[in-house]
Tab-separated table of C-alpha atoms in Angstrom:
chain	number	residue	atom	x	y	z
Z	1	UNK	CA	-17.972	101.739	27.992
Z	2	UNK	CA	-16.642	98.138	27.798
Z	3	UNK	CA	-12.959	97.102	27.493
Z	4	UNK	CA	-12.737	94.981	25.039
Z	5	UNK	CA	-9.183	95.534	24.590
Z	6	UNK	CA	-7.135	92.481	23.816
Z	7	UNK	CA	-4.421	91.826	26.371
Z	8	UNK	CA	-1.149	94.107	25.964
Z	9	UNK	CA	-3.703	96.658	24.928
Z	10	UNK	CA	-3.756	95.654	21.067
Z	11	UNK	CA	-7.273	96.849	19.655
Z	12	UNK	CA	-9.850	94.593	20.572
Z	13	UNK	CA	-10.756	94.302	16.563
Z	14	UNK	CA	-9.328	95.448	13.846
Z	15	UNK	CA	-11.667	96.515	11.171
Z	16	UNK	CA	-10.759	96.924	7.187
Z	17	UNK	CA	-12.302	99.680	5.248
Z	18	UNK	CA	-11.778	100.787	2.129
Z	19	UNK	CA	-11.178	104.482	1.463
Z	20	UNK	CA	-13.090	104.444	-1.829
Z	21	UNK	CA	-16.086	106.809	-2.223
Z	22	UNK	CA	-17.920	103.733	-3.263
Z	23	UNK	CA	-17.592	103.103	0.903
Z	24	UNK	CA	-18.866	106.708	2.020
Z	25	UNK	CA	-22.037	105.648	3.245
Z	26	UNK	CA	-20.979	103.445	5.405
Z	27	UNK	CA	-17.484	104.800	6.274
Z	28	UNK	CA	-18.618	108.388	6.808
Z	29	UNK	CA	-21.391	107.358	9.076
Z	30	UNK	CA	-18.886	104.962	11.232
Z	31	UNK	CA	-16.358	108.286	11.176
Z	32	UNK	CA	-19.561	110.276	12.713
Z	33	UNK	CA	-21.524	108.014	15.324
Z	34	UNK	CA	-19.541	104.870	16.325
Z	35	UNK	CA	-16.875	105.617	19.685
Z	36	UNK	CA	-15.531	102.705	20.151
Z	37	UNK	CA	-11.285	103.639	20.318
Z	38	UNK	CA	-10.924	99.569	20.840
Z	39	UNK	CA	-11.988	99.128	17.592
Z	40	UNK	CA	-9.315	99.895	15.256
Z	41	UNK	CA	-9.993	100.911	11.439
Z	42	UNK	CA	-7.234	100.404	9.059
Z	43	UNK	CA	-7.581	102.179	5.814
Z	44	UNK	CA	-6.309	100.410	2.462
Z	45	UNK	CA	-7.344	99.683	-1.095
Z	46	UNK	CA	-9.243	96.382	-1.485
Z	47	UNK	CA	-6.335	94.128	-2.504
Z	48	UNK	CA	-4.349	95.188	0.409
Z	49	UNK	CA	-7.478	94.452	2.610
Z	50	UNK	CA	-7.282	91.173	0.912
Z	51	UNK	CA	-3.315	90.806	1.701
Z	52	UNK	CA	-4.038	91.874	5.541
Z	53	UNK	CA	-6.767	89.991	6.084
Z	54	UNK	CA	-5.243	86.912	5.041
Z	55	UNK	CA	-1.801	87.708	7.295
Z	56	UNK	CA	-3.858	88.504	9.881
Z	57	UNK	CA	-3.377	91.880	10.966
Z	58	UNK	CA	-6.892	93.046	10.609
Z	59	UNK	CA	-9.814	90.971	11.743
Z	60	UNK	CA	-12.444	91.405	9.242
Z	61	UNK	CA	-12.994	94.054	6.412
Z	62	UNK	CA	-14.278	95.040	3.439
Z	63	UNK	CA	-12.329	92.153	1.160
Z	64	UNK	CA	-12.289	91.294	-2.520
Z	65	UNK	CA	-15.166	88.880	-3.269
Z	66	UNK	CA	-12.817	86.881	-5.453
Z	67	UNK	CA	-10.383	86.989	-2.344
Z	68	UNK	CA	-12.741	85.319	-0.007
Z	69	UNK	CA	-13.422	82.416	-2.544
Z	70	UNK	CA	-9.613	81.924	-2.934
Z	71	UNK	CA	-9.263	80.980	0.890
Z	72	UNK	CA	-12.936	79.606	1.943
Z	73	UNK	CA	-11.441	77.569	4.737
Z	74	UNK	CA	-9.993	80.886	6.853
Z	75	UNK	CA	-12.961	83.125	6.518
Z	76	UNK	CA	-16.656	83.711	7.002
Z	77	UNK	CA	-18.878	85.786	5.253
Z	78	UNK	CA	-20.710	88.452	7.494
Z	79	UNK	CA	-24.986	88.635	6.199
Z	80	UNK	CA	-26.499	91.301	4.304
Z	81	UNK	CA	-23.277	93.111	3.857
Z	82	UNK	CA	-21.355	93.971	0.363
Z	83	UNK	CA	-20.518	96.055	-2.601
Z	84	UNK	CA	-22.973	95.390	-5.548
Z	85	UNK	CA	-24.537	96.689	-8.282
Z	86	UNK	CA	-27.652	95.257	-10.163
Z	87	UNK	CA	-26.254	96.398	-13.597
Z	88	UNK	CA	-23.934	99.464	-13.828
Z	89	UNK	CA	-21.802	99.764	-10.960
Z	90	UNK	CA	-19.745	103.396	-12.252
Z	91	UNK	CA	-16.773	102.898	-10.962
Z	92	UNK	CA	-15.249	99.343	-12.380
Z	93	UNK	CA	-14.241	99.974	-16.280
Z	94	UNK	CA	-12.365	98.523	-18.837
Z	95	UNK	CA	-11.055	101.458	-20.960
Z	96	UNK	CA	-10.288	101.010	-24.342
Z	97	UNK	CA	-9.437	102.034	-27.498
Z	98	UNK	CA	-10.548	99.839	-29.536
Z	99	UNK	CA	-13.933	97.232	-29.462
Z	100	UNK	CA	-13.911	94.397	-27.249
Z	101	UNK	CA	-13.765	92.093	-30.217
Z	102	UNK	CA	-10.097	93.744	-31.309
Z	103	UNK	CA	-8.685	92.896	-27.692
Z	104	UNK	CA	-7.394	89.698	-28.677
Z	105	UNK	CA	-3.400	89.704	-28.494
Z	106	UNK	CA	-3.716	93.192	-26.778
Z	107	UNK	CA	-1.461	94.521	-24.221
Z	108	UNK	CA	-4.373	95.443	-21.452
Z	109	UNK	CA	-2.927	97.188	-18.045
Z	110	UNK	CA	-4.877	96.038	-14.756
Z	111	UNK	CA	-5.300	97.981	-11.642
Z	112	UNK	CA	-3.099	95.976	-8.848
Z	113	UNK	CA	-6.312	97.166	-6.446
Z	114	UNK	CA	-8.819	94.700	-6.574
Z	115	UNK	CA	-8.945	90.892	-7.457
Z	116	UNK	CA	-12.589	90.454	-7.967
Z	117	UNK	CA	-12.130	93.006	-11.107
Z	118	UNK	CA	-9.442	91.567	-12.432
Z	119	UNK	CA	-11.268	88.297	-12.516
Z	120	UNK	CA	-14.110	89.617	-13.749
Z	121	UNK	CA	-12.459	91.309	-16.715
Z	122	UNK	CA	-11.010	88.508	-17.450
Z	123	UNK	CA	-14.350	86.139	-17.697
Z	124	UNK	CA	-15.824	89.039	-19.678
Z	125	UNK	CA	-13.316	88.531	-22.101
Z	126	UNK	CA	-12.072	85.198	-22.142
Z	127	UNK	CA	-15.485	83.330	-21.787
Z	128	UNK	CA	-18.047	85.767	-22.538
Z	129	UNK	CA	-16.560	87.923	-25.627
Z	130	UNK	CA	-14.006	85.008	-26.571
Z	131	UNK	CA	-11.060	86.784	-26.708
Z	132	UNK	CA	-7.441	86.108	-25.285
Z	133	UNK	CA	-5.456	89.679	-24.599
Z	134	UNK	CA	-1.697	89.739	-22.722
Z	135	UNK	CA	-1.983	90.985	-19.208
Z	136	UNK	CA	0.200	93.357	-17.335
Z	137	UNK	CA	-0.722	94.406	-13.648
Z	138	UNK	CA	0.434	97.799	-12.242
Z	139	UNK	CA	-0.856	101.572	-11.319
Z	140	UNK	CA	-2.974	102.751	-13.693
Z	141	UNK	CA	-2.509	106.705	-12.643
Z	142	UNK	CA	0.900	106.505	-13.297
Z	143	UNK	CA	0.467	105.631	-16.676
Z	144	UNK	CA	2.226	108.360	-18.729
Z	145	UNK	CA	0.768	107.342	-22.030
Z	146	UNK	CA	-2.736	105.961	-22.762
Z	147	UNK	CA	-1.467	104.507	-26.044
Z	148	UNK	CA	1.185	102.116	-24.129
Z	149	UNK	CA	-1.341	99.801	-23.583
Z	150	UNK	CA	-5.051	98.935	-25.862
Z	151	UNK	CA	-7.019	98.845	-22.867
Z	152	UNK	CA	-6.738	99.126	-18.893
Z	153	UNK	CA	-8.844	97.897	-16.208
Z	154	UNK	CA	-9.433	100.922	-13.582
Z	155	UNK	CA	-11.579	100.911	-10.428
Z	156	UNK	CA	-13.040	103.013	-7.469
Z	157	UNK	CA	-11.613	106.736	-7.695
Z	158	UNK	CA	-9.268	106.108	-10.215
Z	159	UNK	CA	-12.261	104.562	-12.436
Z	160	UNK	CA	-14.550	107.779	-11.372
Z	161	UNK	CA	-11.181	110.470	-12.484
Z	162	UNK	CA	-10.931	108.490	-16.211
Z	163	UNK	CA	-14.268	108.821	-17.194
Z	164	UNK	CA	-14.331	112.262	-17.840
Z	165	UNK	CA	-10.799	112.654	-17.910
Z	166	UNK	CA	-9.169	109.864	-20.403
Z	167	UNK	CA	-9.006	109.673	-24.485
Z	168	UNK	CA	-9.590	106.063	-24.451
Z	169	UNK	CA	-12.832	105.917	-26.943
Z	170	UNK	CA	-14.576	102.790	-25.030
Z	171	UNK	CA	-15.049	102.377	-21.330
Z	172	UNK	CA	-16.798	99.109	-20.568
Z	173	UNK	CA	-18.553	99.310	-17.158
Z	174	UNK	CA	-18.220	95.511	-16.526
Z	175	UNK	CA	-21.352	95.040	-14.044
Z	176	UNK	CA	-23.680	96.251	-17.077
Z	177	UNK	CA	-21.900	93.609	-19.162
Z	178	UNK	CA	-22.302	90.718	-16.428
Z	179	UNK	CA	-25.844	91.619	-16.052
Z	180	UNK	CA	-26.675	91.718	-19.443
Z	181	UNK	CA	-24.784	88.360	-20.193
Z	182	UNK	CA	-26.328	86.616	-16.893
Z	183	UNK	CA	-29.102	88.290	-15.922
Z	184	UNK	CA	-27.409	88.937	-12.064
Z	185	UNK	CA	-26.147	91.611	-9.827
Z	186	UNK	CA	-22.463	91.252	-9.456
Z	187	UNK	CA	-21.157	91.173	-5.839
Z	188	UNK	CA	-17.338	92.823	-6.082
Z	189	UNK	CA	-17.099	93.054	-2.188
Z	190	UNK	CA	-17.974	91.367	1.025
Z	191	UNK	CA	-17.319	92.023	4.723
Z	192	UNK	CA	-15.327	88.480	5.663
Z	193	UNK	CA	-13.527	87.797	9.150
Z	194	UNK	CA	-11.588	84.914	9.990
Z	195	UNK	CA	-12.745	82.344	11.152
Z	196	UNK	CA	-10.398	82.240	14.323
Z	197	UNK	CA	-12.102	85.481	14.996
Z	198	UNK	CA	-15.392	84.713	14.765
Z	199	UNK	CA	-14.596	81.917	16.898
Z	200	UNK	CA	-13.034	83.499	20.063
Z	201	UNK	CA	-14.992	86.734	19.968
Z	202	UNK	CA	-18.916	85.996	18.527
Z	203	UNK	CA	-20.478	88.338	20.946
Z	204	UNK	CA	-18.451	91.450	20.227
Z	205	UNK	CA	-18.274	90.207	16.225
Z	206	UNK	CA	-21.785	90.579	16.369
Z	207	UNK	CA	-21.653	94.022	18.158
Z	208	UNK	CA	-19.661	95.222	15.194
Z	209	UNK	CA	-21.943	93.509	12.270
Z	210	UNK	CA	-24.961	95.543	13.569
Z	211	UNK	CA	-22.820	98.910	13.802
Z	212	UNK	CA	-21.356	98.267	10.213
Z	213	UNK	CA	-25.661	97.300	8.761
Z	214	UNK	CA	-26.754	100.482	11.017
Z	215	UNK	CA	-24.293	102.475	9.345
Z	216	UNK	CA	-24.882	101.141	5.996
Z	217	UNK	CA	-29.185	102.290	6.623
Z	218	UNK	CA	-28.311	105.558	7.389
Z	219	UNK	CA	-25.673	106.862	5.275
Z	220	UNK	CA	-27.762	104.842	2.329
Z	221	UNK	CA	-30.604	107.757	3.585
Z	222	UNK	CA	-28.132	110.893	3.652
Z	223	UNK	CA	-26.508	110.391	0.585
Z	224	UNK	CA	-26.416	114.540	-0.078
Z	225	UNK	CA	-24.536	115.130	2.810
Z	226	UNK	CA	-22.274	112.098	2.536
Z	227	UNK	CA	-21.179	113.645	-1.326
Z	228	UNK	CA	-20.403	116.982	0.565
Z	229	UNK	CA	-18.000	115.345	2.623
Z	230	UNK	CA	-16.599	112.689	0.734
Z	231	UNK	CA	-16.783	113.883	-2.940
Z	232	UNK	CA	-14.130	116.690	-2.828
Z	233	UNK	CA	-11.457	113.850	-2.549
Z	234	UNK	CA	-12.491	112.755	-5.413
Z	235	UNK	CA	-13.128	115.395	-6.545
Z	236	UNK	CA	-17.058	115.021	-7.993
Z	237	UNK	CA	-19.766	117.112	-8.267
Z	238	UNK	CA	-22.432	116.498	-5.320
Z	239	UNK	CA	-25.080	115.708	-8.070
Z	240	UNK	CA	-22.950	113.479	-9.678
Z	241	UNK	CA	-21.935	112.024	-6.702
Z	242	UNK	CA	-25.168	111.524	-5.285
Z	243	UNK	CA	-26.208	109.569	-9.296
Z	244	UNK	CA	-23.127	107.353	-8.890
Z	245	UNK	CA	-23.736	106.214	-5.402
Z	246	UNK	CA	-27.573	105.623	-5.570
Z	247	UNK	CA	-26.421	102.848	-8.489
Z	248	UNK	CA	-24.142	101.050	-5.422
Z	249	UNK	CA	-25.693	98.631	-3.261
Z	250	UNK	CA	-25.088	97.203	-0.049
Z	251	UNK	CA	-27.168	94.668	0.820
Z	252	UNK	CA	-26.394	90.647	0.224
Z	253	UNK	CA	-29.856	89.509	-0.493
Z	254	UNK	CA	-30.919	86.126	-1.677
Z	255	UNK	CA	-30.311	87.162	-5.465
Z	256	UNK	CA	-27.036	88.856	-4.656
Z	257	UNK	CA	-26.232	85.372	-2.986
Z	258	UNK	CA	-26.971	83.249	-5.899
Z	259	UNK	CA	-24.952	85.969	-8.100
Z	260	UNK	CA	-21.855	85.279	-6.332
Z	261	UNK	CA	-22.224	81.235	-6.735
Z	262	UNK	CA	-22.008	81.900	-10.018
Z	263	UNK	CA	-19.167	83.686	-10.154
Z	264	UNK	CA	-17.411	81.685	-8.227
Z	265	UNK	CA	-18.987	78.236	-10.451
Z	266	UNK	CA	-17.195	79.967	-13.275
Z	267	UNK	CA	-13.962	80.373	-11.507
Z	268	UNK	CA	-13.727	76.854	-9.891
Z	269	UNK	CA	-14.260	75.452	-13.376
Z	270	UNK	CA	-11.703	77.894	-15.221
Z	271	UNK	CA	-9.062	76.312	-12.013
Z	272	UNK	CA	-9.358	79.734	-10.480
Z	273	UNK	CA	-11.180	79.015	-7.152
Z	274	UNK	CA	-10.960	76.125	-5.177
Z	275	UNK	CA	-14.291	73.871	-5.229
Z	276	UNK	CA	-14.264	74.057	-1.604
Z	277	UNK	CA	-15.129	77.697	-2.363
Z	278	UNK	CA	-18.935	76.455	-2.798
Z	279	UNK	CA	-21.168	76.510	-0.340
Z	280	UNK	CA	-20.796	80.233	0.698
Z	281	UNK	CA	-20.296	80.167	4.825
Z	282	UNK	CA	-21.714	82.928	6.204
Z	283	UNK	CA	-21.053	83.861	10.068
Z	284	UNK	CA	-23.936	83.134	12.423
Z	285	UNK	CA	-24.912	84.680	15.946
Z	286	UNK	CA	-25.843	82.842	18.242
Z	287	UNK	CA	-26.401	84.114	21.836
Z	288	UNK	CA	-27.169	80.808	23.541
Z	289	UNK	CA	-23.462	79.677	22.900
């Protein structure tokens, strides 16, 4: 085996993975076939990917999408590589107790976990449904009273335990409602790496990338047994397990592309994004370097 170690024996890469079941296919199969100790997984919820990523203390990782187009000048996209869903994704709701149209002035709780939802909620209601709520970020499991707030924005696990286990008389998956209002997949993850990264180390960058897409192929084909290992933490049924994750995808196709310019048109006009967000830059291999 190589030694791709860095010097002082620090992990030669440092890979971020999210811990949601949304990620079994791809993190179960990495668990089971990839030994490579020099490459070092750290474990986190997608916002604290995003908060690592940008400090530097993991390389690349599964990231926010909206976090990538908030700093396009330190990362790079790696191909054919996300967390999508051409419609209903299952596991990214707003839930509510009252219609969309009665959120206006509401008090509406969002997860702290991910800033792509939290974005998205937002142009769902602000420039889709045309409504203005108050916003108050914090951890939705901890809630000790549904009625505190009208509405709250839940994702991953947390999103799969409320759906059969809330009161709240609305739950609003929000890539049915961006599909049916642009006629698009919504992309809520990417793999990014820095750009320093991808820099020094191409060769072993691109070792990883093809791990990460093998991984993807065959957990995407042995979805049963991934639910048998992954859904008790949950915990979800294997069948329902199984439903839920054939309505994830993973690929970053042309469409899926074009999906995320939009989002991130919308949020460099609304002053979210920076234009420099636009063109996507994606990392390429190239061996004759």
């Amino acid at each position: 085996m190589t030694n791709d170690n860095r010097a002082g024996g620090e992990p030669a890469a440092r890979i971020g993975m999210v811990n949601y079941l949304n990620v079994a296919p791809i993190y179960e199969t990495w668990k089971e076939s990839v030994n490579q100790p020099e490459w070092e997984i750290v474990e986190d919820h997608p916002s604290g990917l995003n908060r690592r990523l940008l400090e530097g203390s993991i390389d690349l990782g599964f990231v926010s999408s909206y976090a990538c187009g908030l700093n396009p000048e330190k990362y790079l996209i790696l191909p054919g590589l996300s967390i999508s869903a051409n419609g209903a994704v299952g596991s990214v709701f707003l839930f509510s107790h009252v219609p969309f149209e009665q959120l206006g002035g509401a008090q509406i709780l969002l997860t702290a976990q991910s800033a792509t939802s939290i974005a998205l909620v937002k142009v769902i209601l602000e420039k889709f449904i045309k409504v203005k709520p108050k916003y108050t970020s914090g951890n939705i499991m901890e809630l000790e009273n549904e009625h505190d707030y009208q509405a709250v924005l839940a994702i991953g696990d947390d999103a799969l335990k409320l759906v059969d286990g809330s009161d709240y008389l609305y739950q609003f998956d929000l890539g049915d409602i961006w599909k049916r209002e642009t006629e698009l997949p919504f992309v809520f993850a990417v793999f990014a790496v820095r750009r320093e990264f991808a820099e020094e180390q191409p060769e072993l960058l691109h070792r990883i990338h093809k791990e990460l897409v093998r991984c993807c192929d065959d957990g995407r084909r042995a979805l049963p047994r991934i639910c048998e290992l992954a859904g008790p933490r949950v915990p979800i049924t294997q069948s329902k397990c199984v439903e839920y994750l054939k309505g994830i995808e993973y690929d970053l196709s042309a469409r899926k592309r074009t999906a995320l310019e939009t989002f991130f048109s919308i949020l460099i006009t609304q002053g979210e994004l920076p234009k420099e967000a636009l063109p996507l830059q994606f990392f390429c291999w190239d061996q004759d370097k």
